[in-house]
């Protein structure tokens, strides 16, 4: 079994994330469409906003920071 690339917990079904971070990613992706329609933000802007909002939950924040770090390193 492999470990989550964010927290080191066990992963399921060959995912690179644990169930908590995978659920956070799923929620990020499904919620993005609503954010985009309401405020016309890009994916990168959305991720940046979630990193800054105090109300963002732990798992979502960690996932958003992981996405942001990967985007920054590939730019």
CSV table of N, CA and C in Angstrom, one decimal, residues 23-56:
chain,number,residue,atom,x,y,z
A,23,UNK,N,-11.0,13.0,-1.1
A,23,UNK,CA,-12.4,13.6,-0.9
A,23,UNK,C,-12.3,15.2,-1.1
A,24,UNK,N,-11.2,15.7,-0.5
A,24,UNK,CA,-11.0,17.2,-0.6
A,24,UNK,C,-10.8,17.6,-2.1
A,25,UNK,N,-10.1,16.8,-2.8
A,25,UNK,CA,-9.8,17.1,-4.2
A,25,UNK,C,-11.2,17.0,-5.0
A,26,UNK,N,-11.9,15.9,-4.7
A,26,UNK,CA,-13.2,15.7,-5.4
A,26,UNK,C,-14.1,16.9,-5.1
A,27,UNK,N,-14.1,17.4,-3.9
A,27,UNK,CA,-15.0,18.5,-3.5
A,27,UNK,C,-14.5,19.8,-4.2
A,28,UNK,N,-13.2,20.0,-4.2
A,28,UNK,CA,-12.6,21.2,-4.9
A,28,UNK,C,-13.1,21.2,-6.4
A,29,UNK,N,-12.9,20.0,-7.0
A,29,UNK,CA,-13.3,20.0,-8.5
A,29,UNK,C,-14.8,20.2,-8.7
A,30,UNK,N,-15.6,19.6,-7.8
A,30,UNK,CA,-17.0,19.7,-8.0
A,30,UNK,C,-17.6,21.1,-7.7
A,31,UNK,N,-16.9,21.8,-6.7
A,31,UNK,CA,-17.3,23.1,-6.3
A,31,UNK,C,-16.8,24.2,-7.3
A,32,UNK,N,-15.8,23.9,-8.0
A,32,UNK,CA,-15.2,24.9,-8.9
A,32,UNK,C,-16.2,25.5,-9.9
A,33,UNK,N,-17.0,24.7,-10.4
A,33,UNK,CA,-18.0,25.1,-11.4
A,33,UNK,C,-18.9,26.2,-10.8
A,34,UNK,N,-19.4,26.0,-9.6
A,34,UNK,CA,-20.2,27.0,-8.9
A,34,UNK,C,-19.5,28.3,-8.7
A,35,UNK,N,-18.2,28.2,-8.3
A,35,UNK,CA,-17.4,29.4,-8.1
A,35,UNK,C,-17.2,30.1,-9.4
A,36,UNK,N,-16.9,29.4,-10.4
A,36,UNK,CA,-16.6,30.0,-11.7
A,36,UNK,C,-17.8,30.7,-12.3
A,37,UNK,N,-19.0,30.1,-12.1
A,37,UNK,CA,-20.2,30.8,-12.6
A,37,UNK,C,-20.6,32.0,-11.8
A,38,UNK,N,-20.3,32.0,-10.5
A,38,UNK,CA,-20.6,33.1,-9.6
A,38,UNK,C,-19.6,34.2,-9.7
A,39,UNK,N,-18.4,33.9,-9.9
A,39,UNK,CA,-17.4,35.0,-9.9
A,39,UNK,C,-16.4,35.0,-11.0
A,40,UNK,N,-16.6,34.1,-12.0
A,40,UNK,CA,-15.8,34.1,-13.2
A,40,UNK,C,-14.3,34.0,-12.9
A,41,UNK,N,-13.9,33.1,-12.0
A,41,UNK,CA,-12.5,32.9,-11.6
A,41,UNK,C,-11.9,31.7,-12.4
A,42,UNK,N,-10.6,31.8,-12.6
A,42,UNK,CA,-10.0,30.6,-13.2
A,42,UNK,C,-9.7,29.6,-12.1
A,43,UNK,N,-9.3,28.4,-12.6
A,43,UNK,CA,-8.9,27.3,-11.6
A,43,UNK,C,-7.8,27.8,-10.7
A,44,UNK,N,-6.7,28.4,-11.2
A,44,UNK,CA,-5.6,28.9,-10.4
A,44,UNK,C,-6.1,30.0,-9.4
A,45,UNK,N,-6.9,30.9,-9.9
A,45,UNK,CA,-7.5,31.9,-9.0
A,45,UNK,C,-8.3,31.3,-7.8
A,46,UNK,N,-9.1,30.3,-8.2
A,46,UNK,CA,-9.9,29.6,-7.2
A,46,UNK,C,-9.0,28.9,-6.2
A,47,UNK,N,-8.0,28.2,-6.6
A,47,UNK,CA,-7.1,27.6,-5.7
A,47,UNK,C,-6.4,28.6,-4.8
A,48,UNK,N,-6.0,29.7,-5.3
A,48,UNK,CA,-5.3,30.8,-4.6
A,48,UNK,C,-6.3,31.4,-3.5
A,49,UNK,N,-7.5,31.6,-3.9
A,49,UNK,CA,-8.6,32.1,-3.0
A,49,UNK,C,-8.8,31.1,-1.8
A,50,UNK,N,-8.9,29.9,-2.1
A,50,UNK,CA,-9.1,28.9,-1.1
A,50,UNK,C,-8.0,28.8,-0.1
A,51,UNK,N,-6.8,29.1,-0.5
A,51,UNK,CA,-5.6,29.1,0.3
A,51,UNK,C,-5.6,30.3,1.3
A,52,UNK,N,-6.3,31.3,0.9
A,52,UNK,CA,-6.4,32.6,1.6
A,52,UNK,C,-7.6,32.7,2.6
A,53,UNK,N,-8.7,32.0,2.3
A,53,UNK,CA,-9.9,32.1,3.1
A,53,UNK,C,-9.7,31.4,4.4
A,54,UNK,N,-10.0,32.1,5.5
A,54,UNK,CA,-9.9,31.5,6.8
A,54,UNK,C,-10.8,30.3,7.0
A,55,UNK,N,-12.0,30.3,6.4
A,55,UNK,CA,-13.0,29.3,6.6
A,55,UNK,C,-12.7,28.0,5.8
A,56,UNK,N,-11.7,28.0,5.0
A,56,UNK,CA,-11.3,26.8,4.2
A,56,UNK,C,-10.9,25.7,5.2
